[in-house]
XYZ file of C-alpha atoms in Angstrom:
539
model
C 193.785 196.337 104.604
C 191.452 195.054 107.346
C 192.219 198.423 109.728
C 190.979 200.222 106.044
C 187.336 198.445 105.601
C 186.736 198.257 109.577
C 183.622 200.712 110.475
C 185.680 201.208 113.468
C 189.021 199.584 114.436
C 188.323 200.411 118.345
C 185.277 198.110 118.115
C 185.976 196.167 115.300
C 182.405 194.260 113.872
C 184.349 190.462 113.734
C 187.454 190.080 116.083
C 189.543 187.736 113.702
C 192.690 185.873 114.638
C 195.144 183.640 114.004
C 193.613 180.367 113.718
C 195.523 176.899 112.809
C 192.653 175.296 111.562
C 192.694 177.678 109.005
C 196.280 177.368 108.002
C 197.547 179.786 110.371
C 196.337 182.784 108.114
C 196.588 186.146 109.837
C 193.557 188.398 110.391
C 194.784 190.743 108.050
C 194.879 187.802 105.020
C 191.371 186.351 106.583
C 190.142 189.952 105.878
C 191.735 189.838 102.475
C 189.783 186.485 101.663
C 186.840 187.648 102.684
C 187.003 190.759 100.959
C 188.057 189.563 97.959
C 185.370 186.435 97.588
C 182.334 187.958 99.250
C 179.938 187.418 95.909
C 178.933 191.160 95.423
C 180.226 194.367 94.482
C 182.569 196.178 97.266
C 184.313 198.889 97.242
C 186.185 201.489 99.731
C 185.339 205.199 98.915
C 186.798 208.249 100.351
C 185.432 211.349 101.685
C 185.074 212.430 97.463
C 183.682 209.259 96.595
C 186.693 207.992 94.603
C 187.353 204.508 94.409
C 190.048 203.752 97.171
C 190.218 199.920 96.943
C 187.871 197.243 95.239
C 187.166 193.362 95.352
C 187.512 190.856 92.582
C 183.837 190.589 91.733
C 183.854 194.397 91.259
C 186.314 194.693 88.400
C 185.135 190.854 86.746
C 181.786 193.228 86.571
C 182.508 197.173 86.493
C 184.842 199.599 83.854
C 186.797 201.241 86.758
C 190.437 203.266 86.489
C 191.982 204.580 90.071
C 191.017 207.801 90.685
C 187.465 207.000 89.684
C 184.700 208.370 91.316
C 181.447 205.960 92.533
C 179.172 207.522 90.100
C 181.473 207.497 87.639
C 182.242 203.458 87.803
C 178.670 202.673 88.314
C 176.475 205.140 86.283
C 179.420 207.187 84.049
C 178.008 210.165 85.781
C 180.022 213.486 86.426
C 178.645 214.304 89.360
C 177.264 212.033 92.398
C 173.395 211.525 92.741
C 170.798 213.194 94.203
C 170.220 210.713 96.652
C 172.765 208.988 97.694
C 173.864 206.645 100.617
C 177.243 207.215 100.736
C 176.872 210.835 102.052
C 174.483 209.930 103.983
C 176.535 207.419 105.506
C 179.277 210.541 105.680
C 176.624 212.749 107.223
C 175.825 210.677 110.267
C 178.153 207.309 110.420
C 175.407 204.960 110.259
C 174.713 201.967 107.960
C 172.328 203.245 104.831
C 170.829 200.526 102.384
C 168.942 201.430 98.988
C 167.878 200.075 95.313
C 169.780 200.886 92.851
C 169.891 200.469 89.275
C 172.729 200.478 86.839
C 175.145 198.455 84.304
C 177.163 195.933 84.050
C 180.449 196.389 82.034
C 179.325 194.542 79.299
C 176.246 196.661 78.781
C 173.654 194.157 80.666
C 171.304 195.980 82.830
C 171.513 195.424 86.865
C 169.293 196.187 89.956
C 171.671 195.825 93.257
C 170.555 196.015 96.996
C 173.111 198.795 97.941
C 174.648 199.222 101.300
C 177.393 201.463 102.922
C 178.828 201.824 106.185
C 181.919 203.940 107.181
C 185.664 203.501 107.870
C 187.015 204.873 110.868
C 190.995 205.717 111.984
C 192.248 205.206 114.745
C 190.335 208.097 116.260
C 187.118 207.402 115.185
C 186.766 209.778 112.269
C 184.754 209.202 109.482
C 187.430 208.623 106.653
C 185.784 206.586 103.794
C 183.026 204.523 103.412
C 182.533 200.891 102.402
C 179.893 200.405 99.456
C 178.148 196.616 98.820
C 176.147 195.641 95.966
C 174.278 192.787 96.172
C 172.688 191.945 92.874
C 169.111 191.395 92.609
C 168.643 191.780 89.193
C 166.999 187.668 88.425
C 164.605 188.334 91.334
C 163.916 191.888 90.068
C 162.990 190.296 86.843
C 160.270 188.083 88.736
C 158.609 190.932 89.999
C 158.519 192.633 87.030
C 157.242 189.879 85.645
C 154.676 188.837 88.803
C 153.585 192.341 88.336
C 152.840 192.342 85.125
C 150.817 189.317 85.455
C 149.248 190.642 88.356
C 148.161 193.995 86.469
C 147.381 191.638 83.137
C 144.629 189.572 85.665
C 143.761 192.825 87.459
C 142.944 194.278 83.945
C 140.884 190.765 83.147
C 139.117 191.309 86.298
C 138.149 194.411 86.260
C 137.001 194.564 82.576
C 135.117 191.570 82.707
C 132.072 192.137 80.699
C 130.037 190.115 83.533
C 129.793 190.740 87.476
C 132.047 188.787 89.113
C 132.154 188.248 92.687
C 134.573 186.313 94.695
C 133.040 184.409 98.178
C 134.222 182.837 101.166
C 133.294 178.766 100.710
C 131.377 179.189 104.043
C 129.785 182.316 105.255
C 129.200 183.059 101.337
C 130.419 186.622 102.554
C 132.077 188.874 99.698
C 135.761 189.159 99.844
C 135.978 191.143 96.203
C 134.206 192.314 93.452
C 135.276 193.983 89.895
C 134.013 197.045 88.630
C 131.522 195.659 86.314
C 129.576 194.637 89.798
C 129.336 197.818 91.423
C 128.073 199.554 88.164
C 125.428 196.852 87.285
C 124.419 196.281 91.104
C 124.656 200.454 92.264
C 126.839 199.566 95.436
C 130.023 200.629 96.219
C 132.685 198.266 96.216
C 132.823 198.945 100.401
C 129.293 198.364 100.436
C 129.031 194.682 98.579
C 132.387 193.696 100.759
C 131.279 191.435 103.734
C 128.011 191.511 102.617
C 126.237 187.923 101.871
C 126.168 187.000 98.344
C 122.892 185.656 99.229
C 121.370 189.059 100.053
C 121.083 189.391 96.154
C 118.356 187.521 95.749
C 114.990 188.541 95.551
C 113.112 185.686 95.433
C 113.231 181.849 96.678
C 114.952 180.218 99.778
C 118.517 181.181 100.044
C 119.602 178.298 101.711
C 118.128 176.131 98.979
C 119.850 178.837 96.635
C 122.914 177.965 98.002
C 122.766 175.024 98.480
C 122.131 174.252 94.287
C 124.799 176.620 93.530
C 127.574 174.514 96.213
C 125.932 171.129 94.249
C 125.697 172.717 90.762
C 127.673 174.830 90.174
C 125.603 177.229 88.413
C 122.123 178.526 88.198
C 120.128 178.841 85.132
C 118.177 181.661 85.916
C 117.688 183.986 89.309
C 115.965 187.228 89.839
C 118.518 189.770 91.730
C 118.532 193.398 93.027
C 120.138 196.045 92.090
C 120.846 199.435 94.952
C 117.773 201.497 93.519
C 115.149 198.635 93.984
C 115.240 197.793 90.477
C 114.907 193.875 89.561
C 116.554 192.603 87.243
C 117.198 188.489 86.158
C 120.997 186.584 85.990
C 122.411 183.538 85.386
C 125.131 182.418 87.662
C 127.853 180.271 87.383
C 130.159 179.595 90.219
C 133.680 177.220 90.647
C 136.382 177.178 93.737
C 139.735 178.394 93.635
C 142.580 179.759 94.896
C 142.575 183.219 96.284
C 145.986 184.007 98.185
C 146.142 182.380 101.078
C 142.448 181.048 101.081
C 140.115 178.700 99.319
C 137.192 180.725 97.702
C 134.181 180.655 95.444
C 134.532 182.560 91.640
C 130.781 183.594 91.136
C 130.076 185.027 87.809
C 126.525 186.798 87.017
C 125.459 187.587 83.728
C 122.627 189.897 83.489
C 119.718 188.074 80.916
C 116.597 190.070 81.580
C 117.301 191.545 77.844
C 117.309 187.876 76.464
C 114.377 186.810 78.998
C 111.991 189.485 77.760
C 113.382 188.642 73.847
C 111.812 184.884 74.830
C 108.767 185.930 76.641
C 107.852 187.896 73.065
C 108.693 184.641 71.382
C 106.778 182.434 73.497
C 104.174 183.850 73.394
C 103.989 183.925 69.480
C 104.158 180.196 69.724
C 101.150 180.482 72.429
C 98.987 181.920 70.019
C 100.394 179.463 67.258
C 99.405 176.785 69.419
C 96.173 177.862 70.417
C 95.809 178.513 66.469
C 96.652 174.895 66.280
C 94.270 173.587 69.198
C 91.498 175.816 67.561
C 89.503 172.882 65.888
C 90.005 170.700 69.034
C 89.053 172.952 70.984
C 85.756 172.879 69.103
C 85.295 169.159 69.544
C 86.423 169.883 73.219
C 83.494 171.802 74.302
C 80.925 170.323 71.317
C 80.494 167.166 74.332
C 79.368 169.893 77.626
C 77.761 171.491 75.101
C 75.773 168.697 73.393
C 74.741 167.532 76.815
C 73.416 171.069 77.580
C 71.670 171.157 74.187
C 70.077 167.936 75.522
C 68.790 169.213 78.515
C 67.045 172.391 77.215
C 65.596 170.286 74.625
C 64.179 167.939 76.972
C 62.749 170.985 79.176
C 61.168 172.809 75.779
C 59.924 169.908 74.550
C 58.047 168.699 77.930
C 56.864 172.300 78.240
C 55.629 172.743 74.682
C 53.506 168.994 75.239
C 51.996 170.458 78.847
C 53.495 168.144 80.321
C 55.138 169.080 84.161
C 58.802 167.141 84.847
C 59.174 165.415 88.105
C 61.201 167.511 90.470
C 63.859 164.533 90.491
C 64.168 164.309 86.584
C 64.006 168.157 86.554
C 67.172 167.950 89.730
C 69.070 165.672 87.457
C 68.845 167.481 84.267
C 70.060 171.024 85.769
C 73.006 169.469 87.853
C 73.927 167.323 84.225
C 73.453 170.691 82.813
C 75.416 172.453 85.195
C 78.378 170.110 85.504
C 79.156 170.586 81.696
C 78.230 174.529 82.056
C 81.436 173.776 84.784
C 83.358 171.636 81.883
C 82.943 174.284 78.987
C 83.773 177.361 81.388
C 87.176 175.179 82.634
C 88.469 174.697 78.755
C 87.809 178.574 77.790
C 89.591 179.651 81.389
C 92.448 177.119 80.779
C 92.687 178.471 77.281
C 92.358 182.107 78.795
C 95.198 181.510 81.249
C 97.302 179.112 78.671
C 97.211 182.239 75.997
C 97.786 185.117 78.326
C 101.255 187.002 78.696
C 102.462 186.192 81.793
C 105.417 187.166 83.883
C 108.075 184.580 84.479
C 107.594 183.132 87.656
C 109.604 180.146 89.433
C 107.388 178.375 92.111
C 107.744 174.294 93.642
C 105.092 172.453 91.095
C 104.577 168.724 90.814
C 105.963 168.036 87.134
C 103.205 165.087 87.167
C 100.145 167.052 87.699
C 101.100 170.229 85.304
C 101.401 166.819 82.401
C 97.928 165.794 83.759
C 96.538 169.409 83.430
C 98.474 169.976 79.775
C 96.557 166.485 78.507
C 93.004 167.678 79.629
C 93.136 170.029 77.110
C 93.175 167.085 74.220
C 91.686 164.304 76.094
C 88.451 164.378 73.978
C 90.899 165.027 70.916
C 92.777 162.151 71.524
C 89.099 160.252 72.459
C 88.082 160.477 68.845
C 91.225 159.879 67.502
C 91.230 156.306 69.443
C 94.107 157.175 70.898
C 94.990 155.032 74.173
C 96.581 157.359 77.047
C 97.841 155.748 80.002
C 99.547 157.327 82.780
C 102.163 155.981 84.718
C 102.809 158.405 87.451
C 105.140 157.918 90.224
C 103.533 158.766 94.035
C 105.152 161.369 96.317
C 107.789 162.680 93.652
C 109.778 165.911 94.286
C 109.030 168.968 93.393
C 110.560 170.594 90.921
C 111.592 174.802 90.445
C 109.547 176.030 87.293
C 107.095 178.158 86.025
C 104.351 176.258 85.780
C 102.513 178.088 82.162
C 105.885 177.702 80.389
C 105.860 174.067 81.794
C 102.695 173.325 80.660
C 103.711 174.357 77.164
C 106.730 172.066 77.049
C 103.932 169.431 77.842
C 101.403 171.107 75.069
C 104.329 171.504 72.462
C 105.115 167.754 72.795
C 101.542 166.273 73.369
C 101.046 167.742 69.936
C 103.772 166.046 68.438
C 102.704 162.868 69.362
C 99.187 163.469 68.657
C 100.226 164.339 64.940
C 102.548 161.599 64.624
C 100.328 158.898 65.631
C 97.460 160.532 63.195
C 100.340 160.001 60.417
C 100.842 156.318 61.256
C 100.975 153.804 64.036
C 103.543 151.372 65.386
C 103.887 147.775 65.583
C 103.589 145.277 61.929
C 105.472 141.857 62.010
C 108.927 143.561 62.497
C 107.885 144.948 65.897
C 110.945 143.982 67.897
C 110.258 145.037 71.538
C 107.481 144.545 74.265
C 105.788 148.506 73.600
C 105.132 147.387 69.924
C 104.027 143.854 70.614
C 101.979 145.141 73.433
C 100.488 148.034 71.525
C 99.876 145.923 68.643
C 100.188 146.944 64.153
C 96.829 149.470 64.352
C 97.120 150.552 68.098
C 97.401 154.413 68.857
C 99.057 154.389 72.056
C 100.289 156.981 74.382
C 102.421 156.721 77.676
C 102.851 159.380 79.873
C 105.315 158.350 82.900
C 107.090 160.046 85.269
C 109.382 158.995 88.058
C 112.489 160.012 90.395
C 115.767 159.172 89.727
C 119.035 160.612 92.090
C 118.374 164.413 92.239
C 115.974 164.342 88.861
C 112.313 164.216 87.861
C 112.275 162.106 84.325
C 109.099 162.473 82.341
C 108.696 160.372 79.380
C 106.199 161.054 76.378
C 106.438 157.868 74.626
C 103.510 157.374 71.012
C 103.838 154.399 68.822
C 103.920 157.017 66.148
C 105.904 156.751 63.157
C 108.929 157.870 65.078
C 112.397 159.946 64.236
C 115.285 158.618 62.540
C 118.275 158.644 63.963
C 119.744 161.134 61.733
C 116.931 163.769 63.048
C 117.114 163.281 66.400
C 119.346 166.599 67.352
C 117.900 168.809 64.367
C 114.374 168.664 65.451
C 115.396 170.703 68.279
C 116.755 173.502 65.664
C 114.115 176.536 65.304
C 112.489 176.835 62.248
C 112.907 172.635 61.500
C 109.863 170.850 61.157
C 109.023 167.369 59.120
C 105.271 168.309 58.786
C 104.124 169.716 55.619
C 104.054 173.309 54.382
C 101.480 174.874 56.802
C 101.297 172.379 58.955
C 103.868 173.498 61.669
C 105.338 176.560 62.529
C 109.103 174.916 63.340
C 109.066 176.100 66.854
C 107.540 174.599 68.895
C 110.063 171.821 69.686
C 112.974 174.739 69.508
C 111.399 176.713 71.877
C 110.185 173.417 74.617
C 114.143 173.092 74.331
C 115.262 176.686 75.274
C 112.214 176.431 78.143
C 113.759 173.124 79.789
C 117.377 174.275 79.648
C 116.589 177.578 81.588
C 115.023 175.263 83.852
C 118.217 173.273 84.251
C 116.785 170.641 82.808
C 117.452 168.582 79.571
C 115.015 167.362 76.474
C 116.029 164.565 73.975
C 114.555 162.210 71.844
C 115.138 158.591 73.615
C 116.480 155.691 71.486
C 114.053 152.900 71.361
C 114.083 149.494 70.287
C 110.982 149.226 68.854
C 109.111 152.207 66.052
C 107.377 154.991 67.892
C 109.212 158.151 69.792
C 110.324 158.730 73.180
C 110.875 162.593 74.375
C 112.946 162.690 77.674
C 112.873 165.384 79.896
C 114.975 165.810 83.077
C 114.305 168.189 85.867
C 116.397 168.492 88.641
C 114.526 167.800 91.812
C 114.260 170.490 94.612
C 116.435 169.409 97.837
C 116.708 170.116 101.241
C 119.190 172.894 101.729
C 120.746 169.999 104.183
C 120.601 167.182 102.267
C 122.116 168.895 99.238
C 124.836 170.925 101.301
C 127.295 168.463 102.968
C 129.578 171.304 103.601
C 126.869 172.921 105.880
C 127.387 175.841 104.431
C 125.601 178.112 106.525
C 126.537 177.155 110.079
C 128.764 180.438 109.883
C 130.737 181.131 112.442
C 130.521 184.773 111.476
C 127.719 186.982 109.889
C 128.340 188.771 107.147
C 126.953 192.228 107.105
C 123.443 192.806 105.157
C 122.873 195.331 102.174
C 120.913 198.402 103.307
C 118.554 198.939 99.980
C 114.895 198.503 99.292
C 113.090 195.831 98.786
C 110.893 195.110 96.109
């Protein structure tokens, strides 16, 4: 047997021998052993692929008579296959390995790692072949199943109904993108490889960009560009993972100009609701300027119609009165002007504190006859924060209203008055705090009225569109809906605050703009590598 399954017996590929260790077997039995509990298929062929001699495994596993050919044992075939090892192995007397699939005799499907090499005799002819089958079939069945996993993700991927981009954690660079990107963006897939994510944007620092989006992990609202020029708005959202062999960044961008220009229409309905609303303020807002100017022609007419000539310092002082409330009137019709115009949505640093000073001037002398107290409580050298400042301003307007309607409706304070704010502000006071401060990474501003307050149960709902407690005609339902939607695209958050004592407390939090440094601890743009820019126009 072992001159039969040597590729050559000249140069045989093991010299065995005798060995007392091993019980004195004889290199023909050793050969035996081994050929008998190798764990794989063999079998000897000869030159017309019958079956010449086979090992244990092969007939535990294959339907095989003597006289059987190899494709008749392995694939009941009647003729041998079109590609097959064995003649090769004939044609040239070298080793040939393939994949092969067939079955079992028991009906079970098999995938085997085939290999022959060829017997020789004594002088070196090519008289059989030796034929291996190592079965692969459990780690066949992981690829299969790897690969369909790989094509089910690929499929997710690719038909993602949003952009997705996939960055290295440093450079920002693009390593991949799905379809979805190339046709909203208009670059090629080779183009938007190795090109900085950051090259996007249209607008704003891109370190301070990036840095948010490495702190955040998502941004509200950013205006990008696509290959023709066109702008066009997203929100992003962005998380780490694994990416074979590598650490990246996920970066999802949905595209939200549609729903940005469906709020700008309903924004500016509530503009013109509110300025509806501010109408008969407005009127007691410029009847003081006015008055005064009333006061000063009168004064002139009435010297002039007695003959009687006004000292050029009376006559100074009258004209500068005049003209300082001439000034007045013309800033509360140009802040009205700007307030109701359509604007387009633009994101700039603003100081939270004075947009909430320049929202109350336009009810100070409403909230003057009203004997409303207004106090401000202003922090010094707060950060600045990312908005827009008209839509800010109306957040401020929207709520400033509020209070101003709840403390007409009824004041805080009585002998149940429980904390400090009601004791202080006492059971008639109409009070009104406006405060804001720094706290971590946040601007808080606080709108605090000793009005007659939410209940609990309400808190959420007033947030709702369309809900209002006012009376039929009274309130449009909106405003408070749409001061929400404003301060969450501004990655900020509104609530009502509990309180101890009767009155209401809105909440807003803004989140403070940061150094790209201070905000990045990664330092993630000391790249070690640029990534390649976008060639496109600019807009």
């Amino acid at each position: 047997m072992s001159e039969a399954i040597l590729p050559n017996k000249s140069k045989p590929m093991v010299e065995l021998q005798a060995c007392p260790s091993l019980g004195g077997l004889r290199p023909e039995e050793m050969y035996r052993n081994i050929f008998e509990g190798v764990p794989c298929l063999v079998a000897v062929l000869d030159r017309n692929f019958r079956l010449v001699s086979w090992n244990r495994t092969f007939s535990e596993h294959m339907e095989v008579k003597p006289g059987d050919c190899c494709y008749q044992a392995f694939w009941g075939r009647d003729c041998k296959c079109v590609r097959c090892p064995v003649e090769e192995t004939f044609a040239d007397g070298r080793f040939h390995t393939s994949e092969e699939t067939g079955a079992y005799k028991d009906g079970s499907l098999a995938h085997w790692i085939v290999t022959t090499a060829p017997v020789t005799d004594a002088s070196g002819e090519i008289v059989g072949a030796i034929k291996m089958c190592l079965d692969i079939t459990s780690r066949k069945a992981l690829e299969e199943k790897l690969k369909r996993s790989e094509e089910k993700y690929h499929a997710i991927f690719s038909d993602f109904p949003y952009s997705i981009f996939l960055l290295d954690t440093e450079s920002l660079a693009i390593i991949d993108c799905n379809a979805r990107t190339t046709a909203s963006y208009g670059f090629s897939h080779d183009e938007l490889v190795g090109t900085c994510f950051l090259d996007l944007f249209r607008d704003g620092d891109k370190q301070a960009i990036a840095a948010d989006l490495l702190r955040s992990g998502h941004i509200h609202q950013a205006r990008h560009g696509r290959k023709n020029g066109q702008a066009f708005y997203v929100a992003i959202r962005a998380s780490r993972c694994e990416y074979p062999g590598r650490k990246v960044l996920l970066v999802t961008t949905s595209d939200i100009t549609k729903r940005l220009e469906t709020e700008q229409q309903l924004i500016q309905a509530s503009k013109m609701a509110t300025l509806g609303e501010m109408a008969t303020g407005m009127a007691h807002e410029l009847n003081q300027p006015l008055t005064v100017i009333q006061s000063g022609v009168d004064l002139i007419l009435r010297k002039l119609g007695q003959g009687q000539a006004l000292d050029s310092e009376t006559l100074r002082n009258v004209a500068e009165l005049m003209a300082e409330h001439v000034d007045r009137a013309a800033n509360i019709i140009n802040h009205m002007r700007e307030f109701g115009r359509k604007s387009d949505l633009r994101r700039e640093p603003v100081q939270a504190g004075d947009v909430l000073r320049r929202a109350f001037d336009i009810f100070r002398e409403q909230f003057a006859l009203r004997g409303i107290e207004v106090r401000f409580e202003l922090d010094d050298g707060l950060p600045d924060i990312l908005a827009d400042r008209n839509r800010l301003e109306q957040v401020f307007i929207n709520i400033l209203i509020n209070a101003r309607d709840a403390l007409e409706a009824g004041c805080a304070g009585g002998p149940d008055a429980s904390d400090s704010w009601a004791v202080e502000a006492g059971p008639a006071d109409k009070r009104l705090v406006l405060t804001a401060t720094a706290q971590d990474d946040w601007v808080l501003i606080r709108i605090r009225d000793t009005g007659v307050g939410v209940p609990p149960a309400l808190r959420e709902k007033i947030f709702e569109p369309f809900f209002t407690t006012k009376e039929v005609g009274k309130g449009t339902g909106l405003g408070l809906s749409i001061t929400y939607g404003i301060v969450k695209d501004h990655g900020g958050n509104v609530e009502v605050e509990p309180t101890a004592g009767p009155g209401t407390c809105f909440l807003l939090r803004f989140p403070a703009i940061l150094s790209a440094t201070a905000a990045s601890p990664e330092a993630a743009f000391s790249h070690t590598s640029e990534p390649k820019n976008l060639s496109k126009p600019r807009s």
